[in-house]
CSV table of C-alpha atoms in Angstrom, one decimal:
chain,number,residue,atom,x,y,z
A,21,ILE,CA,7.2,-20.0,7.6
A,22,ALA,CA,9.7,-17.4,8.3
A,23,GLY,CA,8.8,-14.2,8.7
A,24,ILE,CA,7.3,-11.1,10.2
A,25,THR,CA,3.7,-11.4,11.4
A,26,GLN,CA,1.6,-7.9,11.9
A,27,ALA,CA,-1.7,-7.7,13.8
A,28,PRO,CA,-4.2,-6.7,13.5
A,29,THR,CA,-4.5,-6.2,9.4
A,30,SER,CA,-7.1,-3.3,9.7
A,31,GLN,CA,-8.4,-1.4,12.1
A,32,ILE,CA,-10.8,1.5,12.4
A,33,LEU,CA,-10.1,3.4,15.6
A,34,ALA,CA,-11.8,6.3,17.3
A,35,ALA,CA,-10.0,9.5,18.0
A,36,GLY,CA,-8.3,9.9,21.5
A,37,ARG,CA,-8.3,5.9,21.6
A,38,ARG,CA,-4.9,4.0,22.5
A,39,MET,CA,-3.9,1.2,19.9
A,40,THR,CA,-1.3,-1.3,20.1
A,41,LEU,CA,0.1,-2.5,16.6
A,42,ARG,CA,1.8,-5.9,17.2
A,43,CYS,CA,4.7,-6.9,15.0
A,44,THR,CA,6.5,-10.3,15.9
A,45,GLN,CA,9.8,-11.6,13.4
A,46,ASP,CA,10.9,-15.4,13.7
A,47,MET,CA,14.5,-14.1,11.8
A,48,ARG,CA,16.6,-13.6,15.0
A,49,HIS,CA,17.0,-10.0,13.2
A,50,ASN,CA,18.6,-7.8,15.3
A,51,ALA,CA,17.1,-4.3,13.7
A,52,MET,CA,13.5,-3.5,13.8
A,53,TYR,CA,11.3,-0.4,12.1
A,54,TRP,CA,8.1,0.9,12.2
A,55,TYR,CA,7.2,2.9,8.8
A,56,ARG,CA,4.0,4.4,7.4
A,57,GLN,CA,2.8,4.8,4.2
A,58,ASP,CA,0.9,7.7,2.9
A,59,LEU,CA,-0.1,8.1,-0.7
A,60,GLY,CA,2.1,10.1,-2.8
A,61,LEU,CA,4.8,9.8,0.1
A,62,GLY,CA,7.3,7.6,0.5
A,63,LEU,CA,7.9,5.3,3.7
A,64,ARG,CA,8.5,7.5,6.6
A,65,LEU,CA,10.5,5.8,9.9
A,66,ILE,CA,8.5,6.4,13.0
A,67,HIS,CA,10.9,4.5,15.3
A,68,TYR,CA,13.6,1.8,14.9
A,69,SER,CA,15.4,-0.5,16.9
A,70,ASN,CA,18.7,-1.9,16.7
A,71,THR,CA,18.9,-4.7,18.8
A,72,ALA,CA,17.1,-5.8,22.0
A,73,GLY,CA,16.3,-3.2,24.7
A,74,THR,CA,17.0,0.1,22.5
A,75,THR,CA,14.8,2.1,20.4
A,76,GLY,CA,15.4,5.2,18.8
A,77,LYS,CA,13.5,7.9,16.9
A,78,GLY,CA,12.7,7.9,13.4
A,79,GLU,CA,11.7,10.7,11.4
A,80,VAL,CA,8.0,11.2,12.2
A,81,PRO,CA,8.0,9.6,16.0
A,82,ASP,CA,5.7,12.4,17.8
A,83,GLY,CA,2.7,10.4,19.2
A,84,TYR,CA,4.1,6.8,18.8
A,85,SER,CA,6.4,4.7,21.4
A,86,VAL,CA,8.0,1.5,21.2
A,87,SER,CA,9.5,-1.1,23.0
A,88,ARG,CA,12.0,-4.0,22.2
A,89,ALA,CA,11.9,-6.2,25.1
A,90,ASN,CA,13.2,-9.3,23.3
A,91,THR,CA,14.8,-9.9,20.0
A,92,ASP,CA,11.4,-11.1,18.5
A,93,ASP,CA,9.0,-8.5,19.3
A,94,PHE,CA,8.4,-4.7,18.3
A,95,PRO,CA,4.8,-3.1,19.6
A,96,LEU,CA,4.0,0.3,18.5
A,97,THR,CA,1.8,2.2,20.4
A,98,LEU,CA,-0.5,5.1,19.7
A,99,ALA,CA,-1.6,6.7,23.3
A,100,SER,CA,-4.1,9.0,21.9
A,101,ALA,CA,-4.9,8.4,18.3
A,102,VAL,CA,-5.5,11.7,15.9
A,103,PRO,CA,-7.1,11.6,12.6
A,104,SER,CA,-3.9,12.5,11.0
A,105,GLN,CA,-2.6,9.0,12.1
A,106,THR,CA,-4.7,7.1,9.5
A,107,SER,CA,-2.3,5.5,7.7
A,108,VAL,CA,-0.7,2.0,6.2
A,109,TYR,CA,1.5,0.6,9.1
A,110,PHE,CA,4.5,-1.8,8.2
A,111,CYS,CA,6.8,-3.5,10.5
A,112,ALA,CA,10.5,-4.4,9.0
A,113,SER,CA,13.4,-5.9,10.3
A,114,SER,CA,17.0,-6.6,8.9
A,115,ASP,CA,20.0,-8.6,9.8
A,116,SER,CA,22.6,-6.1,9.7
A,117,ASN,CA,23.1,-1.9,8.4
A,118,ASN,CA,22.9,-3.0,4.7
A,119,SER,CA,21.1,-6.1,4.7
A,120,PRO,CA,17.5,-5.6,3.1
A,121,LEU,CA,14.5,-5.1,4.6
A,122,HIS,CA,11.8,-7.8,5.3
A,123,PHE,CA,8.5,-6.1,5.8
A,124,GLY,CA,5.1,-7.3,7.1
A,125,ASN,CA,2.0,-7.5,5.7
A,126,GLY,CA,0.9,-3.9,7.0
A,127,THR,CA,-1.9,-2.6,9.3
A,128,ARG,CA,-4.3,-0.5,7.6
A,129,LEU,CA,-5.3,2.0,10.6
A,130,THR,CA,-8.0,4.7,10.1
A,131,VAL,CA,-8.8,7.0,12.8
A,132,THR,CA,-12.4,8.6,13.1
B,1,GLY,CA,18.4,18.2,2.8
B,2,GLN,CA,18.0,14.5,1.7
B,3,ASN,CA,15.6,13.9,-1.3
B,4,ILE,CA,15.1,10.9,-3.5
B,5,ASP,CA,13.1,11.3,-7.0
B,6,GLN,CA,11.7,9.2,-9.0
B,7,PRO,CA,8.7,9.3,-11.8
B,8,THR,CA,5.1,9.2,-10.2
B,9,GLU,CA,3.8,6.6,-13.0
B,10,MET,CA,4.9,4.9,-16.1
B,11,THR,CA,3.1,2.9,-18.5
B,12,ALA,CA,4.8,0.3,-20.3
B,13,THR,CA,3.8,-2.5,-23.1
B,14,GLU,CA,3.9,-6.2,-22.1
B,15,GLY,CA,6.8,-7.8,-23.7
B,16,ALA,CA,9.0,-4.6,-23.7
B,17,ILE,CA,11.6,-2.9,-21.8
B,18,VAL,CA,11.1,-0.2,-19.1
B,19,GLN,CA,13.6,1.8,-17.2
B,20,ILE,CA,12.9,3.3,-14.0
B,21,ASN,CA,15.0,5.9,-13.0
B,22,CYS,CA,16.1,7.3,-9.2
B,23,THR,CA,18.5,10.3,-8.8
B,24,TYR,CA,19.5,10.8,-5.0
B,25,GLN,CA,20.9,13.6,-2.6
B,26,THR,CA,22.2,12.1,0.7
B,27,SER,CA,24.1,12.8,3.3
B,28,GLY,CA,26.6,10.0,2.7
B,29,PHE,CA,26.3,6.9,0.9
B,30,ASN,CA,25.9,3.3,1.9
B,31,GLY,CA,23.5,1.5,-0.5
B,32,LEU,CA,20.9,2.2,-3.1
B,33,PHE,CA,17.9,-0.2,-3.0
B,34,TRP,CA,15.2,-1.0,-5.4
B,35,TYR,CA,11.9,-2.6,-4.0
B,36,GLN,CA,8.6,-4.1,-5.4
B,37,GLN,CA,5.1,-3.4,-4.2
B,38,HIS,CA,1.8,-4.7,-5.3
B,39,ALA,CA,-0.9,-3.0,-4.6
B,40,GLY,CA,-2.0,-3.6,-1.2
B,41,GLU,CA,0.8,-5.6,-0.3
B,42,ALA,CA,4.3,-5.0,1.3
B,43,PRO,CA,7.3,-4.0,-0.5
B,44,THR,CA,9.9,-7.0,-1.5
B,45,PHE,CA,13.7,-6.6,-2.1
B,46,LEU,CA,14.7,-6.5,-5.7
B,47,SER,CA,18.0,-5.2,-6.1
B,48,TYR,CA,20.9,-3.6,-4.1
B,49,ASN,CA,24.0,-1.5,-5.4
B,50,VAL,CA,26.6,-0.1,-3.5
B,51,LEU,CA,29.5,0.3,-6.1
B,52,ASP,CA,28.9,1.5,-9.7
B,53,GLY,CA,27.6,-0.3,-12.3
B,54,LEU,CA,25.1,-2.8,-13.5
B,55,GLU,CA,23.9,-5.9,-11.6
B,56,GLU,CA,21.7,-8.3,-13.3
B,57,LYS,CA,19.3,-10.7,-11.9
B,58,GLY,CA,17.1,-12.3,-14.5
B,59,ARG,CA,14.7,-10.1,-15.9
B,60,PHE,CA,15.5,-7.5,-14.0
B,61,SER,CA,18.9,-5.2,-13.4
B,62,SER,CA,20.0,-2.0,-11.6
B,63,PHE,CA,22.7,0.3,-12.3
B,64,LEU,CA,24.6,2.7,-9.9
B,65,SER,CA,26.5,6.0,-11.0
B,66,ARG,CA,27.5,7.5,-7.8
B,67,SER,CA,29.5,10.1,-9.2
B,68,LYS,CA,26.0,11.7,-10.8
B,69,GLY,CA,23.8,10.2,-8.0
B,70,TYR,CA,21.8,8.5,-10.2
B,71,SER,CA,20.7,4.4,-10.7
B,72,TYR,CA,17.8,2.7,-12.8
B,73,LEU,CA,16.0,-0.2,-12.8
B,74,LEU,CA,15.7,-2.1,-16.1
B,75,LEU,CA,12.8,-4.7,-16.6
B,76,LYS,CA,12.9,-6.4,-19.5
B,77,GLU,CA,10.5,-9.1,-21.2
B,78,LEU,CA,7.6,-6.9,-19.3
B,79,GLN,CA,4.8,-9.2,-17.6
B,80,MET,CA,1.3,-8.2,-16.6
B,81,LYS,CA,2.2,-9.3,-13.1
B,82,ASP,CA,5.2,-6.5,-13.3
B,83,SER,CA,2.4,-4.1,-12.6
B,84,ALA,CA,3.4,-2.5,-9.4
B,85,SER,CA,5.1,0.4,-7.7
B,86,TYR,CA,9.0,0.2,-7.4
B,87,LEU,CA,10.5,1.7,-4.5
B,88,CYS,CA,14.0,3.6,-4.7
B,89,ALA,CA,15.8,3.9,-1.5
B,90,VAL,CA,18.9,5.1,-0.6
B,91,MET,CA,21.4,4.5,2.8
B,92,ASP,CA,23.1,7.4,4.0
B,93,SER,CA,26.1,8.0,6.1
B,94,ASN,CA,24.3,6.8,9.5
B,95,TYR,CA,23.0,4.1,7.7
B,96,GLN,CA,19.2,5.3,7.6
B,97,LEU,CA,17.3,4.6,4.7
B,98,ILE,CA,15.8,7.3,2.6
B,99,TRP,CA,12.8,6.4,0.8
B,100,GLY,CA,11.7,7.8,-2.6
B,101,ALA,CA,7.7,8.1,-3.4
B,102,GLY,CA,7.7,5.3,-5.8
B,103,THR,CA,6.8,4.7,-9.7
B,104,LYS,CA,3.5,3.2,-10.2
B,105,LEU,CA,4.6,0.7,-13.3
B,106,ILE,CA,1.2,0.3,-15.6
B,107,ILE,CA,1.8,-3.0,-17.9
B,108,LYS,CA,-1.0,-3.0,-20.8
B,109,PRO,CA,-1.1,-6.1,-23.1
């Protein structure tokens, strides 16, 4: 089934640990995005990639890094997790600028 | 700054009609999206408006007025499964999506 796969589904992480959230899509979409969703706030863009080999910073990039080695994969890394990074993380992709976003099922991350 | 406003929560009755409003102030405009998000799930695309007017898609319709910075999502013949959050998002002049905090819709029998 075509779509976006995120892993893990959920994770409890000790503060200071490093963590990579995985995201893979099989729709051959050029653009990919990482968002975090917190209660009472809109989705906030962390990083994005318009095409393989390029990445850009979103609204809340501090403490996160991404890479886009190929079209399908867009991992998000927390180098040294902090409790304020407790959130639900969604990966999304789109075919072009004005196309709707397709979202993965999310990763619920708790940093203790 | 850029801002999207939508009500935090609304309650409606099964079988009725509900209108969820969204007002926006953004740097430029390249379209407005509505998404549905059930609790614990990912957002899913509902509608896209870039020109003024009403777009109808089954029980759901979306309206846009660019001059007023205003949109609404109209849900008819409400069903219990329509209980969800509805997210309004505007694409600005840089093709960045600005998201509202979402409207939680509660449907009562």
